[in-house]
CSV table of C-alpha atoms in Angstrom, one decimal:
chain,number,residue,atom,x,y,z
A,1,UNK,CA,0.2,0.3,-0.1
A,2,UNK,CA,1.5,3.0,-1.1
A,3,UNK,CA,1.6,5.9,1.7
A,4,UNK,CA,0.4,9.3,0.8
A,5,UNK,CA,3.0,12.1,0.7
A,6,UNK,CA,2.7,16.1,0.9
A,7,UNK,CA,2.0,17.2,-2.9
A,8,UNK,CA,-0.1,14.0,-4.0
A,9,UNK,CA,-3.5,14.1,-5.3
A,10,UNK,CA,-5.8,13.2,-2.0
A,11,UNK,CA,-7.5,9.8,-3.1
A,12,UNK,CA,-11.2,10.2,-4.5
A,13,UNK,CA,-13.7,7.9,-3.3
A,14,UNK,CA,-17.6,7.4,-2.8
A,15,UNK,CA,-18.9,6.7,0.2
A,16,UNK,CA,-21.8,6.3,3.0
A,17,UNK,CA,-22.2,8.8,6.1
A,18,UNK,CA,-24.4,10.2,8.2
A,19,UNK,CA,-25.5,12.8,5.7
A,20,UNK,CA,-25.7,10.6,2.9
A,21,UNK,CA,-23.5,9.2,-0.1
A,22,UNK,CA,-20.5,11.2,-0.4
A,23,UNK,CA,-18.1,11.7,-3.5
A,24,UNK,CA,-15.4,13.3,-1.8
A,25,UNK,CA,-13.6,15.8,-4.9
A,26,UNK,CA,-17.5,16.7,-5.4
A,27,UNK,CA,-18.0,17.4,-1.6
A,28,UNK,CA,-14.9,19.5,-1.2
A,29,UNK,CA,-15.5,21.3,-4.7
A,30,UNK,CA,-13.1,24.5,-4.5
A,31,UNK,CA,-12.8,24.6,-0.5
A,32,UNK,CA,-10.1,23.5,1.4
A,33,UNK,CA,-10.6,20.1,3.3
A,34,UNK,CA,-9.6,18.4,6.8
A,35,UNK,CA,-10.3,14.3,6.7
A,36,UNK,CA,-9.9,13.0,9.8
A,37,UNK,CA,-10.3,9.7,11.1
A,38,UNK,CA,-11.6,8.1,14.7
A,39,UNK,CA,-10.8,4.4,16.3
A,40,UNK,CA,-14.5,3.7,16.4
A,41,UNK,CA,-17.9,5.1,17.6
A,42,UNK,CA,-18.9,5.5,21.3
A,43,UNK,CA,-15.0,6.4,22.6
A,44,UNK,CA,-15.0,9.1,24.7
A,45,UNK,CA,-12.0,10.5,22.8
A,46,UNK,CA,-13.2,10.9,19.5
A,47,UNK,CA,-16.5,12.6,21.4
A,48,UNK,CA,-14.5,15.3,22.6
A,49,UNK,CA,-13.0,16.0,19.0
A,50,UNK,CA,-16.1,16.1,17.2
A,51,UNK,CA,-17.9,18.2,19.5
A,52,UNK,CA,-14.8,20.3,19.4
A,53,UNK,CA,-14.6,20.4,15.9
A,54,UNK,CA,-18.6,21.3,15.4
A,55,UNK,CA,-18.2,24.4,17.7
A,56,UNK,CA,-15.6,25.7,15.5
A,57,UNK,CA,-17.7,25.5,12.6
A,58,UNK,CA,-17.1,29.2,11.9
A,59,UNK,CA,-13.7,29.0,11.9
A,60,UNK,CA,-13.4,26.3,9.3
A,61,UNK,CA,-15.9,28.6,7.0
A,62,UNK,CA,-14.3,31.6,7.2
A,63,UNK,CA,-11.0,29.6,6.0
A,64,UNK,CA,-12.9,28.2,3.5
A,65,UNK,CA,-12.7,24.8,4.6
A,66,UNK,CA,-15.1,21.8,4.8
A,67,UNK,CA,-14.5,19.2,7.2
A,68,UNK,CA,-15.1,15.0,6.9
A,69,UNK,CA,-14.8,12.9,9.5
A,70,UNK,CA,-14.6,9.1,9.4
A,71,UNK,CA,-15.4,5.7,11.5
A,72,UNK,CA,-15.7,2.4,10.2
A,73,UNK,CA,-19.1,2.0,12.1
A,74,UNK,CA,-22.2,2.0,10.0
A,75,UNK,CA,-24.6,5.1,9.3
A,76,UNK,CA,-26.8,4.0,12.1
A,77,UNK,CA,-24.0,3.4,14.7
A,78,UNK,CA,-23.2,7.3,13.7
A,79,UNK,CA,-26.4,8.6,13.8
A,80,UNK,CA,-26.9,7.4,17.7
A,81,UNK,CA,-23.8,8.5,18.5
A,82,UNK,CA,-24.2,12.1,16.9
A,83,UNK,CA,-26.7,12.0,19.5
A,84,UNK,CA,-24.8,11.4,22.2
A,85,UNK,CA,-21.9,14.0,21.1
A,86,UNK,CA,-24.4,16.8,20.7
A,87,UNK,CA,-25.5,15.8,24.3
A,88,UNK,CA,-22.4,15.7,26.2
A,89,UNK,CA,-20.4,18.7,24.4
A,90,UNK,CA,-23.3,21.0,24.1
A,91,UNK,CA,-23.3,21.3,20.5
A,92,UNK,CA,-24.4,20.2,17.2
A,93,UNK,CA,-22.4,17.8,15.0
A,94,UNK,CA,-22.6,19.7,11.5
A,95,UNK,CA,-20.3,17.8,9.1
A,96,UNK,CA,-20.8,14.5,7.7
A,97,UNK,CA,-19.4,11.3,9.4
A,98,UNK,CA,-17.9,9.0,6.8
A,99,UNK,CA,-19.6,5.1,7.8
A,100,UNK,CA,-16.4,3.4,6.2
A,101,UNK,CA,-17.5,-0.2,6.8
A,102,UNK,CA,-15.6,-1.7,4.2
A,103,UNK,CA,-12.5,0.2,5.1
A,104,UNK,CA,-12.4,1.2,1.4
A,105,UNK,CA,-11.5,4.9,2.7
A,106,UNK,CA,-9.3,3.7,5.5
A,107,UNK,CA,-7.1,1.5,3.2
A,108,UNK,CA,-6.7,4.3,0.4
A,109,UNK,CA,-5.8,6.7,3.3
A,110,UNK,CA,-3.3,4.0,5.1
A,111,UNK,CA,-5.6,4.4,8.3
A,112,UNK,CA,-5.1,1.3,9.7
A,113,UNK,CA,-2.2,0.8,11.2
A,114,UNK,CA,-1.9,-3.5,12.3
A,115,UNK,CA,1.1,-2.9,15.1
A,116,UNK,CA,-1.5,-0.5,17.0
A,117,UNK,CA,-4.9,-2.2,15.9
A,118,UNK,CA,-5.7,-4.6,13.2
A,119,UNK,CA,-9.4,-3.1,13.2
A,120,UNK,CA,-9.6,0.5,14.4
A,121,UNK,CA,-8.4,3.3,12.3
A,122,UNK,CA,-5.5,5.4,14.0
A,123,UNK,CA,-6.2,9.1,14.2
A,124,UNK,CA,-5.3,10.4,11.0
A,125,UNK,CA,-5.5,13.7,9.7
A,126,UNK,CA,-5.6,15.1,6.1
A,127,UNK,CA,-5.4,18.7,5.0
A,128,UNK,CA,-6.5,18.9,1.4
A,129,UNK,CA,-6.1,22.0,-0.8
A,130,UNK,CA,-8.6,23.0,-3.6
A,131,UNK,CA,-6.4,21.8,-6.3
A,132,UNK,CA,-7.0,17.9,-3.9
A,133,UNK,CA,-3.3,18.0,-2.9
A,134,UNK,CA,-2.3,16.6,-0.1
A,135,UNK,CA,-0.6,19.4,2.0
A,136,UNK,CA,-0.5,18.0,5.9
A,137,UNK,CA,-0.4,14.9,7.3
A,138,UNK,CA,-0.7,13.8,11.1
A,139,UNK,CA,-1.1,10.6,12.8
A,140,UNK,CA,-1.9,10.4,16.7
A,141,UNK,CA,-2.2,7.6,19.0
A,142,UNK,CA,-5.4,6.2,19.9
A,143,UNK,CA,-5.0,7.9,23.4
A,144,UNK,CA,-4.5,11.6,22.4
A,145,UNK,CA,-6.9,14.0,21.3
A,146,UNK,CA,-6.1,16.3,18.6
A,147,UNK,CA,-5.2,19.7,18.5
A,148,UNK,CA,-7.9,21.3,16.4
A,149,UNK,CA,-6.7,24.7,17.1
A,150,UNK,CA,-3.2,23.8,15.4
A,151,UNK,CA,-4.9,22.5,12.5
A,152,UNK,CA,-6.3,26.2,12.1
A,153,UNK,CA,-2.9,27.6,12.8
A,154,UNK,CA,-1.7,25.4,10.2
A,155,UNK,CA,-4.5,26.3,7.4
A,156,UNK,CA,-3.8,30.0,8.2
A,157,UNK,CA,-0.3,29.6,7.6
A,158,UNK,CA,-0.6,27.1,4.3
A,159,UNK,CA,-3.2,30.0,2.8
A,160,UNK,CA,-1.1,32.9,3.3
A,161,UNK,CA,2.3,31.3,2.1
A,162,UNK,CA,0.8,30.2,-0.8
A,163,UNK,CA,-0.7,33.1,-1.5
A,164,UNK,CA,3.0,35.5,-1.0
A,165,UNK,CA,6.4,34.7,-1.1
A,166,UNK,CA,6.8,34.1,2.9
A,167,UNK,CA,7.2,31.2,5.5
A,168,UNK,CA,5.7,31.5,8.9
A,169,UNK,CA,8.5,30.6,11.4
A,170,UNK,CA,7.9,28.6,14.5
A,171,UNK,CA,4.6,28.8,17.0
A,172,UNK,CA,3.5,31.7,14.4
A,173,UNK,CA,0.0,32.4,14.7
A,174,UNK,CA,-2.0,34.3,12.6
A,175,UNK,CA,-1.2,38.2,12.6
A,176,UNK,CA,2.6,37.7,13.6
A,177,UNK,CA,5.4,38.6,11.6
A,178,UNK,CA,6.6,36.0,8.7
A,179,UNK,CA,10.0,35.5,6.9
A,180,UNK,CA,11.0,36.1,3.7
A,181,UNK,CA,11.5,32.9,0.9
A,182,UNK,CA,15.4,33.0,0.8
A,183,UNK,CA,15.0,32.3,-2.9
A,184,UNK,CA,13.4,35.8,-3.1
A,185,UNK,CA,16.9,38.5,-3.7
A,186,UNK,CA,15.5,40.9,-6.0
A,187,UNK,CA,15.2,44.6,-4.5
A,188,UNK,CA,12.7,46.1,-6.5
A,189,UNK,CA,10.6,43.0,-6.0
A,190,UNK,CA,11.4,42.6,-2.4
A,191,UNK,CA,10.5,46.8,-2.0
A,192,UNK,CA,6.9,46.0,-4.3
A,193,UNK,CA,6.1,42.7,-2.3
A,194,UNK,CA,6.8,44.0,1.0
A,195,UNK,CA,6.1,47.8,1.4
A,196,UNK,CA,6.3,47.6,5.2
A,197,UNK,CA,9.9,47.0,5.1
A,198,UNK,CA,11.8,44.0,6.6
A,199,UNK,CA,14.4,43.5,8.9
A,200,UNK,CA,17.5,41.2,8.1
A,201,UNK,CA,18.5,39.2,11.0
A,202,UNK,CA,20.8,37.2,8.9
A,203,UNK,CA,20.8,37.0,4.7
A,204,UNK,CA,18.6,34.2,4.8
A,205,UNK,CA,16.9,35.2,7.5
A,206,UNK,CA,14.4,38.3,7.0
A,207,UNK,CA,11.7,39.0,9.1
A,208,UNK,CA,8.9,41.4,7.6
A,209,UNK,CA,5.1,42.3,9.4
A,210,UNK,CA,2.4,39.8,7.8
A,211,UNK,CA,1.2,40.6,4.3
A,212,UNK,CA,-2.3,41.4,4.0
A,213,UNK,CA,-4.3,38.2,3.2
A,214,UNK,CA,-5.9,38.0,-0.7
């Protein structure tokens, strides 16, 4: 089984979900996407994750991101679990959960790691851009809940760096200074792209205020 790498095209698929049949690429359309898997329904950590994701609906929408969860349990189980999530997390799950009972998607995205579990999907995360390219992959152990604020931070960075000649430093958050890519050297182009100026810490490390988003 081939491992998905950054820059690969995210495999398309059609699968049942808590909101009906989904064809993945059509579902994403021109949006960014977050596809993330869960070991099973009615599991405690997943319940908190899906609840928190639902509460971030406005944040994902602001970034043109569609969310799609996955578990290897069937649709009727998902529907009952969603009731529990809504009740215990004080929210309303507003995104689909794939019912990957045949493990079609789990196999496509290498979400089952036999040395961890022969049947349950690990906590995989894929961030996918509007061109359907994989831009981020993360794999968490089953015992550790994911940091969804970090996912938003990475998406902010990806969207900013796609539209400007910059990279984001360690622990960067939206609105903070960024780094000019080393390949950009032309003085006139630097003036045009960074009218606020920049500080040259080293020739390869030039810091500038964050440009305006497109």
